[in-house]
mmCIF file of C-alpha atoms and ligand atoms in Angstrom:
data_model
loop_
_atom_site.group_PDB
_atom_site.id
_atom_site.type_symbol
_atom_site.label_atom_id
_atom_site.label_comp_id
_atom_site.label_asym_id
_atom_site.label_seq_id
_atom_site.Cartn_x
_atom_site.Cartn_y
_atom_site.Cartn_z
ATOM 1 C CA MET A 16 8.644 -23.236 11.192
ATOM 2 C CA LEU A 17 10.783 -21.857 13.768
ATOM 3 C CA GLY A 18 12.387 -25.055 16.026
ATOM 4 C CA ALA A 19 11.856 -24.467 19.547
ATOM 5 C CA HIS A 20 14.868 -23.884 20.798
ATOM 6 C CA GLU A 21 15.782 -21.865 18.862
ATOM 7 C CA VAL A 22 12.720 -19.153 20.091
ATOM 8 C CA LEU A 23 14.174 -20.488 23.580
ATOM 9 C CA SER A 24 17.939 -20.657 23.448
ATOM 10 C CA GLU A 25 18.641 -17.287 21.447
ATOM 11 C CA MET A 26 16.734 -14.973 23.957
ATOM 12 C CA SER A 27 18.790 -13.865 26.494
ATOM 13 C CA ILE A 28 22.506 -14.093 24.869
ATOM 14 C CA THR A 29 23.506 -10.968 22.650
ATOM 15 C CA ARG A 30 23.872 -13.094 18.444
ATOM 16 C CA ARG A 31 28.403 -12.931 19.312
ATOM 17 C CA GLU A 32 27.970 -14.249 22.854
ATOM 18 C CA PHE A 33 25.397 -17.488 20.773
ATOM 19 C CA SER A 34 28.602 -17.828 17.782
ATOM 20 C CA ARG A 35 31.480 -18.086 20.357
ATOM 21 C CA LEU A 36 29.332 -20.271 22.955
ATOM 22 C CA GLY A 37 28.399 -22.132 19.553
ATOM 23 C CA ALA A 38 31.592 -22.505 17.661
ATOM 24 C CA LEU A 39 33.158 -23.199 21.526
ATOM 25 C CA ALA A 40 30.661 -25.901 21.910
ATOM 26 C CA LEU A 41 31.423 -27.189 18.494
ATOM 27 C CA ALA A 42 34.829 -27.206 18.501
ATOM 28 C CA ALA A 43 34.303 -29.095 22.186
ATOM 29 C CA GLN A 44 32.693 -31.749 20.453
ATOM 30 C CA ALA A 45 33.876 -34.481 18.215
ATOM 31 C CA PHE A 46 31.276 -34.064 15.096
ATOM 32 C CA PRO A 47 29.900 -36.952 13.943
ATOM 33 C CA SER A 48 31.378 -36.677 10.255
ATOM 34 C CA VAL A 49 29.680 -35.954 7.698
ATOM 35 C CA SER A 50 29.606 -36.589 4.067
ATOM 36 C CA GLY A 51 31.547 -33.481 2.434
ATOM 37 C CA VAL A 52 32.556 -31.454 5.556
ATOM 38 C CA ALA A 53 36.319 -30.531 5.884
ATOM 39 C CA GLN A 54 37.691 -33.259 8.346
ATOM 40 C CA GLY A 55 41.294 -31.686 10.126
ATOM 41 C CA ALA A 56 41.547 -28.780 12.510
ATOM 42 C CA ASP A 57 39.647 -26.741 10.918
ATOM 43 C CA ARG A 58 35.901 -28.157 11.000
ATOM 44 C CA ARG A 59 34.074 -24.738 9.348
ATOM 45 C CA VAL A 60 31.731 -25.523 6.430
ATOM 46 C CA GLY A 61 32.593 -24.052 3.191
ATOM 47 C CA TYR A 62 29.678 -22.481 0.923
ATOM 48 C CA CYS A 63 30.551 -21.705 -2.913
ATOM 49 C CA VAL A 64 28.401 -18.963 -4.028
ATOM 50 C CA ILE A 65 26.287 -18.885 -7.094
ATOM 51 C CA GLY A 66 25.097 -15.695 -8.505
ATOM 52 C CA LEU A 67 27.339 -12.174 -7.214
ATOM 53 C CA GLY A 68 25.046 -10.338 -6.253
ATOM 54 C CA ARG A 69 23.457 -7.309 -3.919
ATOM 55 C CA ILE A 70 22.824 -10.350 -1.763
ATOM 56 C CA ALA A 71 25.625 -12.208 -2.498
ATOM 57 C CA ASN A 72 27.303 -9.124 -0.547
ATOM 58 C CA HIS A 73 25.355 -9.133 2.441
ATOM 59 C CA PHE A 74 26.038 -13.128 2.802
ATOM 60 C CA LEU A 75 30.110 -13.196 1.821
ATOM 61 C CA ARG A 76 30.136 -10.346 4.685
ATOM 62 C CA GLY A 77 28.317 -12.256 6.880
ATOM 63 C CA VAL A 78 30.348 -15.722 6.789
ATOM 64 C CA ALA A 79 32.886 -14.054 7.353
ATOM 65 C CA GLU A 80 32.040 -12.796 10.598
ATOM 66 C CA SER A 81 30.998 -16.472 11.578
ATOM 67 C CA SER A 82 32.573 -19.187 12.929
ATOM 68 C CA THR A 83 31.263 -22.015 11.827
ATOM 69 C CA SER A 84 31.164 -21.040 8.465
ATOM 70 C CA LYS A 85 33.806 -19.954 4.881
ATOM 71 C CA ILE A 86 34.058 -19.214 1.442
ATOM 72 C CA THR A 87 35.757 -21.957 -0.604
ATOM 73 C CA GLY A 88 34.287 -21.677 -3.771
ATOM 74 C CA LEU A 89 32.284 -18.476 -6.070
ATOM 75 C CA VAL A 90 29.823 -19.040 -9.515
ATOM 76 C CA SER A 91 29.731 -16.427 -11.878
ATOM 77 C CA GLY A 92 28.770 -15.544 -15.822
ATOM 78 C CA HIS A 93 32.003 -12.464 -15.153
ATOM 79 C CA ARG A 94 35.011 -14.128 -14.147
ATOM 80 C CA GLY A 95 36.873 -10.452 -12.977
ATOM 81 C CA LYS A 96 34.514 -9.865 -10.171
ATOM 82 C CA ALA A 97 34.732 -12.923 -9.164
ATOM 83 C CA GLU A 98 38.059 -12.851 -9.257
ATOM 84 C CA ARG A 99 38.205 -9.659 -7.718
ATOM 85 C CA ILE A 100 35.282 -11.027 -4.806
ATOM 86 C CA ALA A 101 37.220 -14.513 -4.553
ATOM 87 C CA GLN A 102 40.993 -12.755 -3.758
ATOM 88 C CA GLN A 103 38.868 -10.730 -0.482
ATOM 89 C CA TYR A 104 38.436 -13.801 0.544
ATOM 90 C CA GLY A 105 40.871 -15.924 0.042
ATOM 91 C CA VAL A 106 38.575 -17.888 -1.879
ATOM 92 C CA PRO A 107 41.413 -20.185 -4.417
ATOM 93 C CA LYS A 108 40.910 -19.034 -8.329
ATOM 94 C CA SER A 109 40.455 -22.401 -9.052
ATOM 95 C CA SER A 110 37.106 -22.947 -6.949
ATOM 96 C CA ILE A 111 36.077 -20.415 -9.314
ATOM 97 C CA TYR A 112 33.215 -21.615 -11.798
ATOM 98 C CA SER A 113 31.210 -19.783 -14.576
ATOM 99 C CA TYR A 114 27.243 -21.571 -14.892
ATOM 100 C CA GLU A 115 28.500 -23.570 -17.467
ATOM 101 C CA GLU A 116 31.043 -25.029 -15.750
ATOM 102 C CA MET A 117 29.102 -25.476 -12.321
ATOM 103 C CA ASP A 118 29.368 -28.933 -11.861
ATOM 104 C CA ARG A 119 32.698 -29.332 -12.243
ATOM 105 C CA PHE A 120 32.401 -28.715 -8.194
ATOM 106 C CA ARG A 121 31.569 -32.233 -7.443
ATOM 107 C CA ASP A 122 35.295 -32.919 -7.124
ATOM 108 C CA ASN A 123 36.594 -30.015 -4.557
ATOM 109 C CA LYS A 124 36.092 -31.099 -1.289
ATOM 110 C CA SER A 125 36.458 -27.948 0.060
ATOM 111 C CA ILE A 126 32.808 -27.038 -0.959
ATOM 112 C CA ASP A 127 30.303 -28.723 1.144
ATOM 113 C CA ALA A 128 27.204 -26.484 0.876
ATOM 114 C CA VAL A 129 26.457 -24.038 -1.988
ATOM 115 C CA TYR A 130 24.692 -20.832 -1.889
ATOM 116 C CA VAL A 131 21.944 -20.069 -4.056
ATOM 117 C CA ALA A 132 21.572 -16.219 -4.787
ATOM 118 C CA LEU A 133 20.195 -15.794 -8.291
ATOM 119 C CA PRO A 134 16.867 -14.012 -9.818
ATOM 120 C CA ASN A 135 14.196 -16.813 -8.711
ATOM 121 C CA SER A 136 13.560 -18.631 -11.875
ATOM 122 C CA MET A 137 16.836 -19.876 -11.882
ATOM 123 C CA HIS A 138 17.399 -21.569 -7.831
ATOM 124 C CA ALA A 139 15.594 -24.565 -9.552
ATOM 125 C CA GLU A 140 17.991 -25.399 -11.680
ATOM 126 C CA TYR A 141 21.195 -24.942 -9.303
ATOM 127 C CA THR A 142 19.272 -25.989 -6.224
ATOM 128 C CA ILE A 143 18.963 -29.388 -8.583
ATOM 129 C CA ARG A 144 23.064 -28.964 -10.069
ATOM 130 C CA SER A 145 24.403 -28.470 -6.656
ATOM 131 C CA ALA A 146 22.425 -31.362 -4.391
ATOM 132 C CA LYS A 147 23.413 -33.602 -8.159
ATOM 133 C CA ALA A 148 27.444 -32.923 -6.881
ATOM 134 C CA GLY A 149 26.477 -33.996 -3.190
ATOM 135 C CA LYS A 150 26.866 -29.815 -1.735
ATOM 136 C CA HIS A 151 24.326 -29.414 0.700
ATOM 137 C CA VAL A 152 22.265 -26.540 -0.001
ATOM 138 C CA LEU A 153 21.078 -23.233 1.074
ATOM 139 C CA CYS A 154 18.783 -21.406 -1.024
ATOM 140 C CA GLU A 155 17.678 -17.489 -1.551
ATOM 141 C CA LYS A 156 13.906 -17.042 -1.359
ATOM 142 C CA PRO A 157 11.382 -17.369 -2.818
ATOM 143 C CA MET A 158 12.458 -20.992 -3.482
ATOM 144 C CA SER A 159 11.221 -20.852 -6.815
ATOM 145 C CA VAL A 160 9.023 -19.466 -8.875
ATOM 146 C CA ALA A 161 6.490 -22.720 -9.237
ATOM 147 C CA VAL A 162 5.136 -25.413 -6.611
ATOM 148 C CA SER A 163 6.197 -28.438 -8.691
ATOM 149 C CA GLU A 164 9.520 -26.845 -9.591
ATOM 150 C CA ALA A 165 10.082 -26.537 -5.390
ATOM 151 C CA GLU A 166 8.946 -29.237 -4.983
ATOM 152 C CA ALA A 167 11.876 -31.391 -7.681
ATOM 153 C CA MET A 168 14.148 -29.965 -5.250
ATOM 154 C CA ILE A 169 13.445 -31.214 -1.983
ATOM 155 C CA ALA A 170 13.013 -34.273 -3.969
ATOM 156 C CA ALA A 171 16.358 -33.379 -5.603
ATOM 157 C CA CYS A 172 18.606 -32.839 -2.464
ATOM 158 C CA LYS A 173 16.395 -36.359 -0.374
ATOM 159 C CA ALA A 174 18.010 -38.397 -3.350
ATOM 160 C CA ASN A 175 21.213 -37.405 -3.687
ATOM 161 C CA ASN A 176 22.276 -37.659 1.572
ATOM 162 C CA VAL A 177 22.055 -33.118 1.135
ATOM 163 C CA LYS A 178 20.370 -30.722 3.023
ATOM 164 C CA LEU A 179 18.262 -27.520 1.712
ATOM 165 C CA MET A 180 17.400 -25.041 3.868
ATOM 166 C CA ILE A 181 15.260 -21.924 2.330
ATOM 167 C CA ALA A 182 16.865 -18.658 3.465
ATOM 168 C CA TYR A 183 14.509 -17.214 5.434
ATOM 169 C CA ARG A 184 17.126 -14.909 7.316
ATOM 170 C CA LEU A 185 13.853 -13.724 9.859
ATOM 171 C CA HIS A 186 13.352 -17.024 11.505
ATOM 172 C CA TYR A 187 16.918 -16.676 13.341
ATOM 173 C CA GLU A 188 16.648 -12.383 14.496
ATOM 174 C CA PRO A 189 15.988 -12.251 18.142
ATOM 175 C CA ILE A 190 13.749 -9.944 17.782
ATOM 176 C CA THR A 191 10.945 -11.373 15.461
ATOM 177 C CA LEU A 192 11.929 -15.257 17.680
ATOM 178 C CA LYS A 193 10.815 -13.025 20.700
ATOM 179 C CA THR A 194 7.868 -11.638 19.222
ATOM 180 C CA ILE A 195 7.307 -15.488 18.284
ATOM 181 C CA LYS A 196 7.890 -16.158 21.321
ATOM 182 C CA MET A 197 5.302 -13.158 23.296
ATOM 183 C CA ILE A 198 2.572 -14.669 21.648
ATOM 184 C CA ARG A 199 2.972 -18.716 21.437
ATOM 185 C CA ASP A 200 3.248 -17.442 25.580
ATOM 186 C CA GLY A 201 -0.110 -16.025 25.506
ATOM 187 C CA ALA A 202 0.431 -12.468 26.040
ATOM 188 C CA ILE A 203 -0.941 -10.399 23.569
ATOM 189 C CA GLY A 204 -4.204 -13.207 24.270
ATOM 190 C CA THR A 205 -5.927 -14.606 21.389
ATOM 191 C CA VAL A 206 -4.343 -13.525 18.069
ATOM 192 C CA GLN A 207 -7.660 -12.278 15.935
ATOM 193 C CA ALA A 208 -6.028 -10.205 13.119
ATOM 194 C CA PHE A 209 -3.129 -9.889 12.095
ATOM 195 C CA ASP A 210 -2.344 -6.843 9.629
ATOM 196 C CA SER A 211 1.705 -6.590 7.149
ATOM 197 C CA SER A 212 2.609 -4.238 4.284
ATOM 198 C CA ASN A 213 6.247 -4.663 2.008
ATOM 199 C CA GLY A 214 7.236 -2.336 -0.964
ATOM 200 C CA PHE A 215 8.958 -0.006 -2.600
ATOM 201 C CA ASN A 216 8.998 1.805 -5.879
ATOM 202 C CA ILE A 217 10.936 -0.474 -8.353
ATOM 203 C CA ALA A 218 13.515 1.184 -11.505
ATOM 204 C CA PRO A 219 12.695 0.923 -14.315
ATOM 205 C CA GLY A 220 14.664 -2.653 -16.009
ATOM 206 C CA GLU A 221 15.672 -4.815 -13.936
ATOM 207 C CA TRP A 222 14.966 -8.980 -13.601
ATOM 208 C CA ARG A 223 12.258 -8.515 -10.788
ATOM 209 C CA SER A 224 9.792 -7.283 -12.910
ATOM 210 C CA THR A 225 9.568 -9.940 -15.800
ATOM 211 C CA LYS A 226 8.064 -12.918 -15.352
ATOM 212 C CA ALA A 227 11.066 -14.840 -16.303
ATOM 213 C CA LEU A 228 13.844 -14.085 -14.252
ATOM 214 C CA GLY A 229 10.513 -12.660 -10.664
ATOM 215 C CA GLY A 230 8.313 -15.443 -11.718
ATOM 216 C CA GLY A 231 6.125 -12.893 -10.801
ATOM 217 C CA GLY A 232 5.541 -9.137 -8.521
ATOM 218 C CA PRO A 233 5.765 -8.119 -6.217
ATOM 219 C CA LEU A 234 4.159 -10.896 -3.680
ATOM 220 C CA MET A 235 7.139 -13.052 -5.074
ATOM 221 C CA ASP A 236 9.714 -10.991 -3.360
ATOM 222 C CA VAL A 237 8.927 -9.833 -1.202
ATOM 223 C CA GLY A 238 5.012 -9.791 -0.069
ATOM 224 C CA ILE A 239 6.464 -12.935 0.887
ATOM 225 C CA TYR A 240 7.401 -11.611 3.724
ATOM 226 C CA SER A 241 4.188 -11.238 4.660
ATOM 227 C CA LEU A 242 2.624 -13.942 4.314
ATOM 228 C CA ASN A 243 5.593 -16.034 5.803
ATOM 229 C CA ALA A 244 5.169 -13.506 8.898
ATOM 230 C CA ALA A 245 1.925 -13.635 9.389
ATOM 231 C CA ARG A 246 2.279 -18.425 9.319
ATOM 232 C CA TYR A 247 5.261 -17.945 11.859
ATOM 233 C CA LEU A 248 3.292 -15.012 14.222
ATOM 234 C CA THR A 249 -0.230 -17.650 14.309
ATOM 235 C CA GLY A 250 1.842 -21.033 13.902
ATOM 236 C CA GLU A 251 -0.936 -22.059 11.473
ATOM 237 C CA GLU A 252 -1.516 -22.586 7.407
ATOM 238 C CA PRO A 253 -3.425 -19.853 6.024
ATOM 239 C CA GLU A 254 -6.993 -22.163 4.263
ATOM 240 C CA ARG A 255 -9.008 -19.209 2.329
ATOM 241 C CA PHE A 256 -7.990 -16.922 0.888
ATOM 242 C CA THR A 257 -9.138 -13.363 -1.153
ATOM 243 C CA ALA A 258 -6.868 -10.845 -3.832
ATOM 244 C CA VAL A 259 -6.993 -8.114 -5.987
ATOM 245 C CA ALA A 260 -4.545 -6.792 -8.074
ATOM 246 C CA SER A 261 -4.083 -3.308 -10.194
ATOM 247 C CA THR A 262 -1.000 -2.003 -12.442
ATOM 248 C CA ILE A 263 -1.667 2.126 -13.089
ATOM 249 C CA ASP A 264 1.138 2.358 -14.146
ATOM 250 C CA HIS A 265 1.809 1.094 -17.532
ATOM 251 C CA ASP A 266 5.621 2.635 -17.773
ATOM 252 C CA GLY A 267 6.451 -0.117 -18.803
ATOM 253 C CA ARG A 268 8.095 -1.131 -15.690
ATOM 254 C CA PHE A 269 4.623 -3.810 -15.426
ATOM 255 C CA ASN A 270 4.386 -5.381 -18.926
ATOM 256 C CA ASP A 271 4.939 -9.289 -17.463
ATOM 257 C CA VAL A 272 3.376 -8.677 -13.113
ATOM 258 C CA GLU A 273 1.263 -6.740 -11.477
ATOM 259 C CA GLU A 274 2.371 -3.980 -9.793
ATOM 260 C CA ASN A 275 -0.002 -3.725 -6.293
ATOM 261 C CA LEU A 276 -1.926 -6.412 -5.023
ATOM 262 C CA SER A 277 -3.708 -7.121 -1.696
ATOM 263 C CA TRP A 278 -4.289 -10.514 -0.084
ATOM 264 C CA THR A 279 -6.145 -11.699 2.969
ATOM 265 C CA MET A 280 -6.480 -14.928 4.302
ATOM 266 C CA ARG A 281 -7.530 -17.087 6.852
ATOM 267 C CA PHE A 282 -6.978 -19.392 9.185
ATOM 268 C CA PRO A 283 -7.794 -22.208 10.711
ATOM 269 C CA SER A 284 -8.494 -20.688 14.007
ATOM 270 C CA GLY A 285 -10.318 -17.607 12.062
ATOM 271 C CA ALA A 286 -7.646 -15.417 13.087
ATOM 272 C CA VAL A 287 -7.745 -13.260 9.415
ATOM 273 C CA ALA A 288 -4.506 -11.844 7.790
ATOM 274 C CA SER A 289 -4.374 -8.701 5.947
ATOM 275 C CA CYS A 290 -1.229 -7.914 3.198
ATOM 276 C CA SER A 291 -0.150 -5.674 0.957
ATOM 277 C CA THR A 292 2.625 -5.261 -1.366
ATOM 278 C CA THR A 293 3.801 -2.917 -4.456
ATOM 279 C CA TYR A 294 6.245 -2.254 -6.804
ATOM 280 C CA GLY A 295 4.469 1.283 -7.396
ATOM 281 C CA ALA A 296 5.229 2.543 -4.295
ATOM 282 C CA PRO A 297 8.449 3.181 -0.382
ATOM 283 C CA MET A 298 5.954 0.216 2.078
ATOM 284 C CA PRO A 299 7.968 -0.114 4.338
ATOM 285 C CA GLY A 300 7.639 -3.480 6.025
ATOM 286 C CA TYR A 301 5.757 -3.883 9.121
ATOM 287 C CA TYR A 302 3.536 -6.264 10.208
ATOM 288 C CA LYS A 303 0.547 -5.230 13.882
ATOM 289 C CA VAL A 304 -0.871 -8.446 15.710
ATOM 290 C CA PHE A 305 -4.383 -7.939 17.295
ATOM 291 C CA GLY A 306 -4.934 -10.978 20.384
ATOM 292 C CA SER A 307 -7.291 -10.748 22.666
ATOM 293 C CA LYS A 308 -5.646 -8.921 25.468
ATOM 294 C CA GLY A 309 -3.439 -6.331 23.729
ATOM 295 C CA TRP A 310 -1.391 -5.485 20.709
ATOM 296 C CA LEU A 311 1.914 -6.490 18.752
ATOM 297 C CA GLU A 312 3.755 -4.863 15.762
ATOM 298 C CA VAL A 313 7.736 -4.858 14.598
ATOM 299 C CA ALA A 314 8.531 -2.690 11.950
ATOM 300 C CA SER A 315 11.311 -3.811 9.590
ATOM 301 C CA PHE A 316 11.604 -6.634 6.908
ATOM 302 C CA GLY A 317 15.484 -4.948 6.746
ATOM 303 C CA TYR A 318 18.895 -6.416 7.221
ATOM 304 C CA GLN A 319 18.732 -4.483 10.828
ATOM 305 C CA GLY A 320 16.811 -2.739 13.363
ATOM 306 C CA GLN A 321 13.810 -4.418 14.103
ATOM 307 C CA HIS A 322 11.703 -2.627 16.533
ATOM 308 C CA LEU A 323 9.217 -4.793 18.767
ATOM 309 C CA ARG A 324 6.334 -2.318 20.302
ATOM 310 C CA ALA A 325 3.789 -3.839 22.129
ATOM 311 C CA SER A 326 1.325 -2.758 24.301
ATOM 312 C CA TYR A 327 -1.084 -5.782 26.100
ATOM 313 C CA SER A 328 -3.126 -5.848 29.431
ATOM 314 C CA PRO A 329 -2.285 -9.619 31.642
ATOM 315 C CA GLY A 330 -4.917 -9.268 33.057
ATOM 316 C CA GLY A 331 -7.645 -9.322 30.353
ATOM 317 C CA ARG A 332 -9.883 -5.955 29.074
ATOM 318 C CA GLY A 333 -10.275 -3.417 31.938
ATOM 319 C CA THR A 334 -6.406 -3.820 33.693
ATOM 320 C CA PRO A 335 -3.721 -2.812 33.392
ATOM 321 C CA ALA A 336 -0.940 -2.630 30.302
ATOM 322 C CA THR A 337 2.148 -3.988 30.259
ATOM 323 C CA THR A 338 3.731 -2.181 27.373
ATOM 324 C CA VAL A 339 7.695 -3.281 25.246
ATOM 325 C CA ASP A 340 9.265 -1.554 23.395
ATOM 326 C CA GLU A 341 12.680 -3.447 21.753
ATOM 327 C CA THR A 342 15.527 -2.801 18.936
ATOM 328 C CA ASN A 343 17.524 -5.222 18.196
ATOM 329 C CA PRO A 344 20.992 -3.231 17.962
ATOM 330 C CA GLU A 345 22.727 -5.439 15.684
ATOM 331 C CA GLN A 346 24.464 -4.164 12.717
ATOM 332 C CA ASP A 347 23.958 -5.554 9.307
ATOM 333 C CA PRO A 348 25.030 -8.265 8.069
ATOM 334 C CA MET A 349 24.204 -10.402 11.223
ATOM 335 C CA HIS A 350 21.356 -11.678 9.575
ATOM 336 C CA PHE A 351 23.803 -13.223 7.244
ATOM 337 C CA VAL A 352 25.633 -14.953 9.942
ATOM 338 C CA ARG A 353 23.039 -15.848 12.119
ATOM 339 C CA GLN A 354 22.243 -17.687 8.888
ATOM 340 C CA ALA A 355 25.072 -19.325 7.839
ATOM 341 C CA ASP A 356 26.332 -20.271 11.538
ATOM 342 C CA HIS A 357 22.471 -22.345 12.054
ATOM 343 C CA PHE A 358 22.522 -24.109 8.497
ATOM 344 C CA SER A 359 25.985 -24.923 9.140
ATOM 345 C CA ARG A 360 25.355 -25.809 12.486
ATOM 346 C CA CYS A 361 22.842 -27.876 11.152
ATOM 347 C CA ILE A 362 24.931 -29.783 8.598
ATOM 348 C CA LEU A 363 27.869 -30.983 11.544
ATOM 349 C CA GLU A 364 25.825 -32.232 13.663
ATOM 350 C CA ASN A 365 23.267 -33.724 10.914
ATOM 351 C CA GLN A 366 20.378 -31.312 11.868
ATOM 352 C CA THR A 367 16.883 -30.085 9.575
ATOM 353 C CA PRO A 368 17.451 -26.773 9.640
ATOM 354 C CA ASP A 369 14.122 -24.859 10.991
ATOM 355 C CA THR A 370 13.587 -23.773 7.311
ATOM 356 C CA PRO A 371 14.090 -26.295 6.019
ATOM 357 C CA GLY A 372 12.737 -26.495 1.953
ATOM 358 C CA GLU A 373 9.224 -28.284 2.867
ATOM 359 C CA GLU A 374 8.808 -24.573 4.909
ATOM 360 C CA GLY A 375 9.560 -22.875 1.760
ATOM 361 C CA LEU A 376 6.337 -25.189 -0.538
ATOM 362 C CA ARG A 377 4.223 -24.186 1.646
ATOM 363 C CA ASP A 378 4.917 -20.240 0.952
ATOM 364 C CA MET A 379 4.486 -21.642 -2.628
ATOM 365 C CA GLN A 380 1.973 -23.109 -2.373
ATOM 366 C CA HIS A 381 0.253 -20.098 -0.772
ATOM 367 C CA ILE A 382 1.471 -17.884 -2.584
ATOM 368 C CA GLN A 383 0.118 -20.072 -5.442
ATOM 369 C CA SER A 384 -3.811 -19.763 -4.051
ATOM 370 C CA ILE A 385 -3.042 -16.105 -3.568
ATOM 371 C CA TYR A 386 -2.431 -15.023 -7.740
ATOM 372 C CA ARG A 387 -5.349 -17.717 -8.440
ATOM 373 C CA ALA A 388 -7.583 -15.123 -6.011
ATOM 374 C CA ALA A 389 -6.459 -12.554 -7.947
ATOM 375 C CA GLY A 390 -6.600 -13.718 -11.286
ATOM 376 C CA ILE A 391 -2.829 -14.158 -12.127
ATOM 377 C CA SER A 392 -2.310 -17.616 -13.380
ATOM 378 C CA MET A 393 2.139 -18.601 -11.585
ATOM 379 C CA GLY A 394 4.492 -20.645 -13.623
HETATM 380 P P1 NAD U 7 21.436 -9.459 -8.048
HETATM 381 O O1 NAD U 7 20.409 -9.014 -9.184
HETATM 382 O O2 NAD U 7 21.455 -8.074 -6.856
HETATM 383 O O3 NAD U 7 21.610 -10.382 -7.594
HETATM 384 C C1 NAD U 7 21.376 -11.414 -8.821
HETATM 385 C C2 NAD U 7 23.189 -12.598 -10.607
HETATM 386 O O4 NAD U 7 22.998 -13.363 -10.449
HETATM 387 C C3 NAD U 7 23.686 -11.564 -10.145
HETATM 388 O O5 NAD U 7 25.006 -11.538 -9.553
HETATM 389 C C4 NAD U 7 23.522 -11.699 -11.612
HETATM 390 O O6 NAD U 7 25.127 -11.352 -12.606
HETATM 391 C C5 NAD U 7 23.840 -13.080 -11.389
HETATM 392 N N1 NAD U 7 22.957 -13.756 -12.881
HETATM 393 C C6 NAD U 7 22.759 -14.933 -13.599
HETATM 394 N N2 NAD U 7 21.941 -15.526 -14.450
HETATM 395 C C7 NAD U 7 21.583 -13.910 -14.343
HETATM 396 C C8 NAD U 7 20.007 -13.996 -15.349
HETATM 397 N N3 NAD U 7 20.566 -14.613 -16.622
HETATM 398 N N4 NAD U 7 19.632 -12.854 -15.214
HETATM 399 C C9 NAD U 7 20.159 -12.240 -14.163
HETATM 400 N N5 NAD U 7 20.904 -11.861 -13.580
HETATM 401 C C10 NAD U 7 21.453 -13.371 -12.747
HETATM 402 O O7 NAD U 7 19.660 -10.623 -7.066
HETATM 403 P P2 NAD U 7 19.055 -9.977 -5.834
HETATM 404 O O8 NAD U 7 19.772 -8.408 -5.156
HETATM 405 O O9 NAD U 7 20.887 -10.490 -5.076
HETATM 406 O O10 NAD U 7 18.231 -11.510 -5.865
HETATM 407 C C11 NAD U 7 18.871 -12.716 -5.769
HETATM 408 C C12 NAD U 7 17.676 -14.140 -4.579
HETATM 409 O O11 NAD U 7 17.991 -13.128 -3.860
HETATM 410 C C13 NAD U 7 16.629 -14.105 -5.201
HETATM 411 O O12 NAD U 7 16.365 -14.742 -5.349
HETATM 412 C C14 NAD U 7 15.669 -12.521 -4.263
HETATM 413 O O13 NAD U 7 14.623 -12.281 -4.522
HETATM 414 C C15 NAD U 7 16.863 -12.629 -3.572
HETATM 415 N N6 NAD U 7 16.834 -11.824 -2.187
HETATM 416 C C16 NAD U 7 17.071 -12.276 -0.469
HETATM 417 C C17 NAD U 7 16.415 -11.030 0.079
HETATM 418 C C18 NAD U 7 16.716 -11.498 2.138
HETATM 419 O O14 NAD U 7 16.862 -10.266 2.144
HETATM 420 N N7 NAD U 7 16.420 -12.952 1.941
HETATM 421 C C19 NAD U 7 17.178 -9.659 0.393
HETATM 422 C C20 NAD U 7 17.268 -9.431 -1.538
HETATM 423 C C21 NAD U 7 17.172 -10.103 -2.487
#
């Protein structure tokens, strides 16, 4: 879950200011010597990107704007594509690896950490291989496709004394942080109910709709945003689940995984959540939280433009309402700058990330409970 310092420190300054201040603070202090981080003038954390697909492109552009991080290696099955990207980001050809020979990067001192941007079912293998090579791991969501894999990833990183962070970029996004703080501060009163959706109409032939690579359907891929939001907003872990799944379109896209899934969760406080996800329709991501003093909603789990609206009565029922209408003006790839900055600072200052492996594991455990409730077997 979010660390309190993240919630408080990032609220009142812009990302660029925060990044610049962070870089100055980093430069001003003597870093503790952390295993794997190059010593000398340039102490930016060097990342090797594993898998050069769509999300990797956002990350590469984000790191290029970061003052704490740089790209120092690439792992790809396509040498030509990797060489083009290497040239663009100043990575030497000698730091390009195929999937088979990746383990050789153990001896590459310019690589401190990896970013695992592969299909879901490959996260566990590449996280564990990277940990064994002594590299810190930033792994995309969903952390894995099985609870046991997530546990093995955490154990491998601990055994090899490297850090593990799951790339929940919204935990580092200002509107999300503001929303969490408003709820924690009691602005909308006691949280009673949470409502969220996130989905899209998937193209044929995507690895995402195969169980072998996706591990499941839209719940694994995009429903996880609603699940994770319900957890960071309530600050609680759900304890009871109901779920239903269906497939309407028998056009070959859903031979392996569900097309639609809706589920409910009850939290220990009594707060209830109702969520839907789909691979069969455009379903813009949003959440709405209803409290005893009012409500708030945030539109979009996307890469930019998070928009918060709220209306609540600080004096309670029947008293005048306060309203909020605010958008994060930052553009893509700022989520990725913030995310890389956070992990790099954790590596440089020997801190635990705000979204460690255990955060990913909890989502995997809850995804398993949701699938069970829907009568779908996971893994
Ligand atoms: P993508 O298909 O665009 O990229 C996947 C990459 O993996 C490609 O470079 C592909 O060549 C490589 N690959 C290696 N072996 C493969 C195989 N056997 N089959 C298919 N591809 C293989 O996918 P993506 O959208 O970049 O998603 C990658 C990961 O990032 C997923 O886990 C996804 O859930 C996650 N993701 C996160 C976000 C976010 O906002 N945090 C957004 C999108 C995707």
